[in-house]
Amino acid sequence: MTIGSMLGQSAVLTLLGMCVVFGFLIIMIACMNLLRIIVHAAKLDVEAPKADGIAAPAAGADAVDEKAVVAAIAVALREKK
């Protein structure tokens, strides 16, 4: 087997592998879009209301709480030394 024929076979194998991966990605995207349509048609994408009537905290509230916790830990470590 010559180097030229091996390079030709490797090019064919590379293209075949790339086509398989590309085809799988197309099928996966199609399945995800189909699932999105089914979930939306079945109205499963709507969040259920909270039973206790308490509103959920704002998106930024969690970040502020985490920063306060980190600051408290830093202060406690400084006082410990």
XYZ file of N, CA and C in Angstrom:
243
model
N 0.850 -1.168 0.000
C 0.000 0.000 0.000
C 0.902 1.240 0.000
N 0.671 2.121 -0.928
C 1.520 3.303 -1.040
C 1.007 4.415 -0.132
N 1.869 5.394 0.040
C 1.499 6.529 0.885
C 0.335 7.295 0.276
N 0.304 7.406 -1.021
C -0.786 8.119 -1.695
C -2.134 7.449 -1.485
N -2.168 6.125 -1.574
C -3.440 5.433 -1.362
C -3.867 5.508 0.105
N -2.898 5.466 1.031
C -3.249 5.598 2.452
C -3.801 6.983 2.750
N -3.203 8.021 2.149
C -3.717 9.383 2.338
C -5.112 9.521 1.736
N -5.345 8.884 0.605
C -6.669 8.922 -0.005
C -7.706 8.246 0.877
N -7.365 7.087 1.433
C -8.280 6.389 2.329
C -8.527 7.188 3.609
N -7.492 7.825 4.119
C -7.671 8.620 5.335
C -8.554 9.835 5.065
N -8.446 10.432 3.878
C -9.308 11.563 3.525
C -10.763 11.114 3.417
N -10.986 9.960 2.788
C -12.353 9.437 2.672
C -12.917 9.134 4.047
N -12.119 8.511 4.919
C -12.565 8.173 6.261
C -12.850 9.442 7.073
N -12.020 10.457 6.920
C -12.239 11.729 7.612
C -13.542 12.366 7.162
N -13.774 12.422 5.858
C -15.022 13.007 5.349
C -16.241 12.207 5.797
N -16.122 10.889 5.802
C -17.222 10.048 6.246
C -17.534 10.302 7.716
N -16.516 10.393 8.546
C -16.712 10.677 9.969
C -17.333 12.033 10.200
N -16.898 13.031 9.447
C -17.461 14.369 9.581
C -18.925 14.392 9.147
N -19.248 13.642 8.114
C -20.641 13.575 7.657
C -21.531 12.886 8.687
N -21.012 11.853 9.333
C -21.787 11.165 10.368
C -22.065 12.103 11.532
N -21.051 12.818 11.989
C -21.230 13.749 13.103
C -22.186 14.866 12.710
N -22.036 15.432 11.521
C -22.906 16.503 11.064
C -24.345 16.010 10.949
N -24.521 14.797 10.434
C -25.863 14.223 10.334
C -26.491 14.010 11.701
N -25.701 13.524 12.662
C -26.217 13.348 14.012
C -26.618 14.678 14.622
N -25.831 15.723 14.420
C -26.187 17.040 14.956
C -27.490 17.544 14.357
N -27.694 17.329 13.069
C -28.944 17.748 12.426
C -30.126 16.992 13.026
N -29.962 15.681 13.220
C -31.039 14.879 13.807
C -31.314 15.322 15.246
N -30.270 15.614 16.010
C -30.441 16.042 17.393
C -31.163 17.382 17.473
N -30.813 18.319 16.609
C -31.473 19.619 16.598
C -32.940 19.467 16.208
N -33.227 18.611 15.244
C -34.611 18.372 14.830
C -35.415 17.760 15.976
N -34.829 16.810 16.693
C -35.528 16.195 17.824
C -35.772 17.204 18.944
N -34.814 18.079 19.205
C -34.996 19.087 20.245
C -36.089 20.079 19.862
N -36.139 20.465 18.598
C -37.202 21.364 18.157
C -38.561 20.682 18.228
N -38.626 19.407 17.861
C -39.883 18.654 17.954
C -40.326 18.541 19.408
N -39.399 18.280 20.316
C -39.731 18.205 21.729
C -40.225 19.544 22.255
N -39.615 20.636 21.808
C -40.059 21.971 22.217
C -41.490 22.219 21.772
N -41.812 21.819 20.558
C -43.161 22.006 20.035
C -44.162 21.159 20.820
N -43.787 19.920 21.131
C -44.683 19.042 21.881
C -44.919 19.572 23.293
N -43.860 20.016 23.961
C -43.998 20.543 25.316
C -44.853 21.805 25.309
N -44.661 22.658 24.322
C -45.448 23.881 24.243
C -46.916 23.562 23.938
N -47.178 22.583 23.069
C -48.555 22.217 22.733
C -49.263 21.572 23.926
N -48.524 20.831 24.744
C -49.121 20.189 25.906
C -49.185 21.132 27.108
N -48.714 22.351 26.930
C -48.688 23.384 27.969
C -47.931 22.918 29.215
N -46.838 22.206 28.988
C -45.987 21.762 30.088
C -44.882 22.765 30.402
N -44.772 23.824 29.625
C -43.715 24.806 29.843
C -44.149 25.953 30.749
N -45.367 25.889 31.293
C -45.873 26.932 32.183
C -45.563 26.526 33.608
N -44.989 27.448 34.387
C -44.669 27.150 35.774
C -45.947 27.164 36.606
N -46.022 26.255 37.555
C -47.171 26.193 38.448
C -47.065 27.317 39.471
N -48.197 27.914 39.855
C -48.139 28.978 40.872
C -47.744 28.390 42.226
N -47.119 29.225 43.040
C -46.684 28.777 44.361
C -47.908 28.572 45.257
N -47.883 27.529 46.064
C -49.025 27.196 46.910
C -49.162 28.138 48.097
N -48.044 28.648 48.638
C -48.114 29.480 49.831
C -48.377 30.950 49.521
N -48.359 31.333 48.282
C -48.683 32.703 47.892
C -47.531 33.678 48.051
N -46.369 33.204 48.460
C -45.212 34.090 48.621
C -44.528 34.229 47.270
N -44.258 35.453 46.889
C -43.615 35.698 45.600
C -42.161 35.244 45.658
N -41.660 34.826 44.530
C -40.269 34.406 44.438
C -39.361 35.626 44.530
N -38.178 35.502 45.111
C -37.268 36.639 45.201
C -36.767 37.045 43.816
N -36.353 38.271 43.733
C -35.837 38.778 42.459
C -34.555 38.040 42.101
N -34.198 38.110 40.830
C -33.026 37.381 40.357
C -31.747 37.887 41.017
N -31.648 39.157 41.295
C -30.452 39.721 41.885
C -30.355 39.503 43.383
N -31.439 39.077 44.031
C -31.442 38.917 45.483
C -30.496 37.798 45.913
N -30.434 36.738 45.169
C -29.541 35.637 45.521
C -28.089 36.071 45.458
N -27.738 36.864 44.473
C -26.368 37.319 44.319
C -25.972 38.223 45.493
N -26.894 39.056 45.966
C -26.601 39.936 47.095
C -26.400 39.095 48.343
N -27.218 38.081 48.562
C -27.081 37.224 49.722
C -25.741 36.485 49.700
N -25.328 36.009 48.535
C -24.048 35.316 48.429
C -22.901 36.257 48.742
N -22.987 37.487 48.279
C -21.937 38.453 48.560
C -21.886 38.767 50.053
N -23.048 38.853 50.691
C -23.080 39.123 52.131
C -22.469 37.966 52.901
N -22.728 36.757 52.477
C -22.157 35.587 53.144
C -20.643 35.581 52.990
N -20.157 35.858 51.797
C -18.714 35.896 51.559
C -18.070 36.989 52.400
N -18.711 38.147 52.495
C -18.174 39.241 53.298
C -18.145 38.864 54.775
N -19.178 38.188 55.262
C -19.216 37.777 56.664
C -18.125 36.760 56.957
N -17.888 35.852 56.045
C -16.818 34.865 56.232
C -15.455 35.557 56.266
N -15.255 36.529 55.382
C -13.989 37.256 55.362
C -13.750 38.001 56.662
N -14.802 38.639 57.189
C -14.668 39.352 58.446
C -14.363 38.386 59.578
N -15.047 37.248 59.600
C -14.814 36.258 60.654
C -13.390 35.705 60.600
N -12.862 35.494 59.410
C -11.493 34.995 59.285
C -10.481 36.039 59.735
N -10.746 37.308 59.435
C -9.812 38.371 59.871
C -9.824 38.500 61.375
N -11.002 38.399 62.010
C -11.088 38.527 63.463
C -10.467 37.328 64.166
N -10.453 36.180 63.495
C -9.925 34.972 64.082
C -8.406 35.029 64.230
N -7.736 35.754 63.352
C -6.263 35.832 63.372
C -5.771 36.675 64.475
